[in-house]
mmCIF file of C-alpha atoms in Angstrom:
data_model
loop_
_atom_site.group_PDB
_atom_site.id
_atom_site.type_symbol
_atom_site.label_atom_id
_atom_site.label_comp_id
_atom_site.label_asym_id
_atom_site.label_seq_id
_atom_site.Cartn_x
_atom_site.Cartn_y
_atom_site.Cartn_z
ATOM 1 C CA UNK A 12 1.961 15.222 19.938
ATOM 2 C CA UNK A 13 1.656 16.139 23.591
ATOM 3 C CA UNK A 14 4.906 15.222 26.031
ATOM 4 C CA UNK A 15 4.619 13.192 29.155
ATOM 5 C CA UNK A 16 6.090 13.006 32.650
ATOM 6 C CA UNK A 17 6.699 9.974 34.515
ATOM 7 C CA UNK A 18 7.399 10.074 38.334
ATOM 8 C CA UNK A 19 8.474 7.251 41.160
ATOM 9 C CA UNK A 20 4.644 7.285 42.967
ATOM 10 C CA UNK A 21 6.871 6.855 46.449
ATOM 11 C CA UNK A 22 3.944 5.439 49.735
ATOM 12 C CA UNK A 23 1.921 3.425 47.602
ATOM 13 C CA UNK A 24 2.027 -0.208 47.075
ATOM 14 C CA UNK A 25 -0.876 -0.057 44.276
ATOM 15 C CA UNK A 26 -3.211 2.090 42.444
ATOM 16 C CA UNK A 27 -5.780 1.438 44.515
ATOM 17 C CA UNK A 28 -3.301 3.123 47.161
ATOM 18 C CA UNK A 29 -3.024 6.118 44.821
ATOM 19 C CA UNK A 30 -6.910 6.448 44.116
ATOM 20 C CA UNK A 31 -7.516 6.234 48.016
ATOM 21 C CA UNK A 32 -5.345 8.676 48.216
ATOM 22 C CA UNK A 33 -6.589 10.955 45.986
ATOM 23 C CA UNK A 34 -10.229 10.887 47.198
ATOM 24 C CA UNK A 35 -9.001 11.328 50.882
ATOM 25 C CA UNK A 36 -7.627 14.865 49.926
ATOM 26 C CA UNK A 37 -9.856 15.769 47.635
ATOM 27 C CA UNK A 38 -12.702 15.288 50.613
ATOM 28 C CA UNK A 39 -10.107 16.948 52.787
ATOM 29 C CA UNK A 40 -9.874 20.230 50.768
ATOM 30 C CA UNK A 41 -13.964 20.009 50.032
ATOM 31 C CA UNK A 42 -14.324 20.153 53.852
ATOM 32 C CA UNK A 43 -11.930 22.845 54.101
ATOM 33 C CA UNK A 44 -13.466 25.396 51.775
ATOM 34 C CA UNK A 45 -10.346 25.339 49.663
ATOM 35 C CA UNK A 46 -10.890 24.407 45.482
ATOM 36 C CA UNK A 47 -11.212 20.910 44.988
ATOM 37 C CA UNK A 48 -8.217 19.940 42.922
ATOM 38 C CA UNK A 49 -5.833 17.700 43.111
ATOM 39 C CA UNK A 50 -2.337 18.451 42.113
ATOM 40 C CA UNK A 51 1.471 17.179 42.516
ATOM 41 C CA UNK A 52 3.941 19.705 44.462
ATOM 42 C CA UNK A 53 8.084 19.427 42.416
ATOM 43 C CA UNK A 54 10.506 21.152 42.588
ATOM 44 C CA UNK A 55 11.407 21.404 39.310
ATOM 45 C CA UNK A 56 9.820 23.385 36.929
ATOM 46 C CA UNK A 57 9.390 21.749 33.438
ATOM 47 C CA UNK A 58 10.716 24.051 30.994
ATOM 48 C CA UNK A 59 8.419 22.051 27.864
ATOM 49 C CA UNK A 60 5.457 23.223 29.813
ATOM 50 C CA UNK A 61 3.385 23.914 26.878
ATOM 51 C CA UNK A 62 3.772 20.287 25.059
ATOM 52 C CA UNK A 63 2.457 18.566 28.376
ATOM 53 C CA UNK A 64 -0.251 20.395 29.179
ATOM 54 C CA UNK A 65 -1.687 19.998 25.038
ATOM 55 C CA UNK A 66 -3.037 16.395 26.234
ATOM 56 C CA UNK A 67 0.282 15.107 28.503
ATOM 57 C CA UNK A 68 -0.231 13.065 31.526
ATOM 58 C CA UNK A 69 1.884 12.349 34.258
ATOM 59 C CA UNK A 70 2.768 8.584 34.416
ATOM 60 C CA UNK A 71 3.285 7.246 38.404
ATOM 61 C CA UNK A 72 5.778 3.804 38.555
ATOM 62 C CA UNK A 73 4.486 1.771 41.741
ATOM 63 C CA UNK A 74 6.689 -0.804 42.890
ATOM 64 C CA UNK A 75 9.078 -0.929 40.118
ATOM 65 C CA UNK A 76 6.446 -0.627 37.361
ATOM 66 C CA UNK A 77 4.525 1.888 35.639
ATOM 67 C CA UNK A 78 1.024 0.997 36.238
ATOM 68 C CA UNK A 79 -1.077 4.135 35.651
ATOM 69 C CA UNK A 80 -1.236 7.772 34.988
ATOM 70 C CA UNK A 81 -3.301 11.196 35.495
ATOM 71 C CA UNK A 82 -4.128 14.087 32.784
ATOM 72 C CA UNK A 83 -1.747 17.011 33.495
ATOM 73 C CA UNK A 84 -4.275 20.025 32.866
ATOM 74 C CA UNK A 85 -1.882 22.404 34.358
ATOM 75 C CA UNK A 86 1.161 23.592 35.203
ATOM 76 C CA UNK A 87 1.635 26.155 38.362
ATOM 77 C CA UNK A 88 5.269 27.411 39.286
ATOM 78 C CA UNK A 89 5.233 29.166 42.903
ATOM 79 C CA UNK A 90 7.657 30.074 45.585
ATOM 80 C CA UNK A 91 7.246 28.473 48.619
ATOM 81 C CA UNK A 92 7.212 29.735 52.570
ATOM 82 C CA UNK A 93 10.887 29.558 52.061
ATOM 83 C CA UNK A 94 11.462 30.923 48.662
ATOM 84 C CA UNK A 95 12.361 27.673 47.308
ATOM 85 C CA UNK A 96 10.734 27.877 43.532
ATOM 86 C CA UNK A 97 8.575 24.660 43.220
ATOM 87 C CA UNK A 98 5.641 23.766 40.869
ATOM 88 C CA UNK A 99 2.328 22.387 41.093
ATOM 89 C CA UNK A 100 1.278 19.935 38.524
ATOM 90 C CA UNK A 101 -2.205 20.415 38.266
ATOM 91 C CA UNK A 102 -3.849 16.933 37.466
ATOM 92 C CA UNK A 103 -7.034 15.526 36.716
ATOM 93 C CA UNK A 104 -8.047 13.060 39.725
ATOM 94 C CA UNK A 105 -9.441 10.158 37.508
ATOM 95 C CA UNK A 106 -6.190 7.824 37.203
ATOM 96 C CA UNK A 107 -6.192 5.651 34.057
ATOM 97 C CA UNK A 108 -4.538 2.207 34.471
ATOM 98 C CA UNK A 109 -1.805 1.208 31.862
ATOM 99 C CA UNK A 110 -0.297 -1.795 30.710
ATOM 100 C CA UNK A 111 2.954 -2.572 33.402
ATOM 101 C CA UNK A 112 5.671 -1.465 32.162
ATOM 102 C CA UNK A 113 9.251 -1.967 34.405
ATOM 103 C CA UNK A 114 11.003 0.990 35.761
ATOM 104 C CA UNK A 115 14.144 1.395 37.555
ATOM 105 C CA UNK A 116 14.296 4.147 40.351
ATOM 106 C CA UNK A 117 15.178 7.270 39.905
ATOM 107 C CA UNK A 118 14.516 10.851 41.388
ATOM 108 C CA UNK A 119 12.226 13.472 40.853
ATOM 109 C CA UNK A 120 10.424 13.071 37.275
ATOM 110 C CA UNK A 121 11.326 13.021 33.718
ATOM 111 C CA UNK A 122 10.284 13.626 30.372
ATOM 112 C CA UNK A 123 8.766 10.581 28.308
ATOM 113 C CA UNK A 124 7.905 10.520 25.219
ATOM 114 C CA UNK A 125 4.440 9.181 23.698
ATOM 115 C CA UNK A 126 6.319 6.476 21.915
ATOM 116 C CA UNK A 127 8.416 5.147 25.190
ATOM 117 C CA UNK A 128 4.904 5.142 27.126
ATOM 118 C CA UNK A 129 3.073 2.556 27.890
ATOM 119 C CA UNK A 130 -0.260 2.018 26.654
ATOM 120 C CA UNK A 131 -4.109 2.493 28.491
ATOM 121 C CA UNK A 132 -5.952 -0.839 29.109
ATOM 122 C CA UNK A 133 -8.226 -1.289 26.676
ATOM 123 C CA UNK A 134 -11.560 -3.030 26.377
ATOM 124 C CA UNK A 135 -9.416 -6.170 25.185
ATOM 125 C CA UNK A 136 -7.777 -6.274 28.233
ATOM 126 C CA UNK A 137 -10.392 -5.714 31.219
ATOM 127 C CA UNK A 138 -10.386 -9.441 32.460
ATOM 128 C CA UNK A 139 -6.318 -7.947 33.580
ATOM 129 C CA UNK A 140 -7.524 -4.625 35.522
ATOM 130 C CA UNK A 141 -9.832 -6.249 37.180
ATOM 131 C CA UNK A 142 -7.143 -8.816 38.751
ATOM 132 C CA UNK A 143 -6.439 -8.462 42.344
ATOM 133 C CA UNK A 144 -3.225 -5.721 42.708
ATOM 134 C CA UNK A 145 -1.399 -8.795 44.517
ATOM 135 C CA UNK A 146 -1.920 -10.992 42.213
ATOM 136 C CA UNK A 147 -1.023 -8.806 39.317
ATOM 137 C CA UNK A 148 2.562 -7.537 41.409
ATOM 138 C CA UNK A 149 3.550 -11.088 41.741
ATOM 139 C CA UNK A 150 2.796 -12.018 38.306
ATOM 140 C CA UNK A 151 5.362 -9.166 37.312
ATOM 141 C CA UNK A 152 7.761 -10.040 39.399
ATOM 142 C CA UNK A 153 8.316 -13.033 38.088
ATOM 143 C CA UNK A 154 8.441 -11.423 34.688
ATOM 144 C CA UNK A 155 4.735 -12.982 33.656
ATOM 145 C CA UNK A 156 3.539 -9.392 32.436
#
């Protein structure tokens, strides 16, 4: 069973914010000549590096919640301009939306297991994914999802 990540997704106020995101650098790297990928920079390293990439994705909490995540397809440890070791997470740009589940803060990323994550929308559930991201953030704050 393949091992998950889950990360604070810190700028973005909704997954719309993330995808937006996403496509911007993806066309920014397609107009530089550079491969078209789209990947996380940490500075951590994770050591179970072979359990996440057999099917793990990284899960992104936005605004206290985890409300998506990406396929990690690779991961890339590197030393930076300053030869500070760091890693890119290599993920696959297509962000699946997951039920909310509430997160407290807390730095950099850790390890979650299949069992503790939460689940993809699912055809039974499409009416909810389709709700406005304001709607749906005020709905969990007051506890309704």
């Amino acid at each position: 069973m393949a091992l998950n990540l889950i990360k604070l997704c810190v700028g973005c106020d909704s997954v719309e914010d993330l995808e937006e995101w996403i496509a911007d650098r993806l066309d920014d790297k397609r107009r530089a000549g550079e491969p078209v990928e789209q990947y996380h920079t940490t500075r951590m390293v994770p050591t179970r590096g072979p359990e996440i990439v057999d099917g793990g994705s990284l899960y992104w909490v936005i605004k206290g919640s985890v409300q998506c995540r990406q396929l990690i397809t690779e991961i890339r440890p590197f030393t930076d301009k300053e030869g500070i070791g760091r890693c890119h997470l290599v993920l696959d740009p297509v962000v699946v939306r997951t039920e909310w589940q509430p997160r407290r803060a807390f730095q950099g990323w850790r390890y979650l297991k299949p069992s503790d994550a939460p689940v993809d929308l699912g055809k039974g559930r499409v009416g909810w994914a389709e709700m406005p991201s304001k709607l749906r953030q005020e709905l969990a704050e007051l506890g309704l999802l």
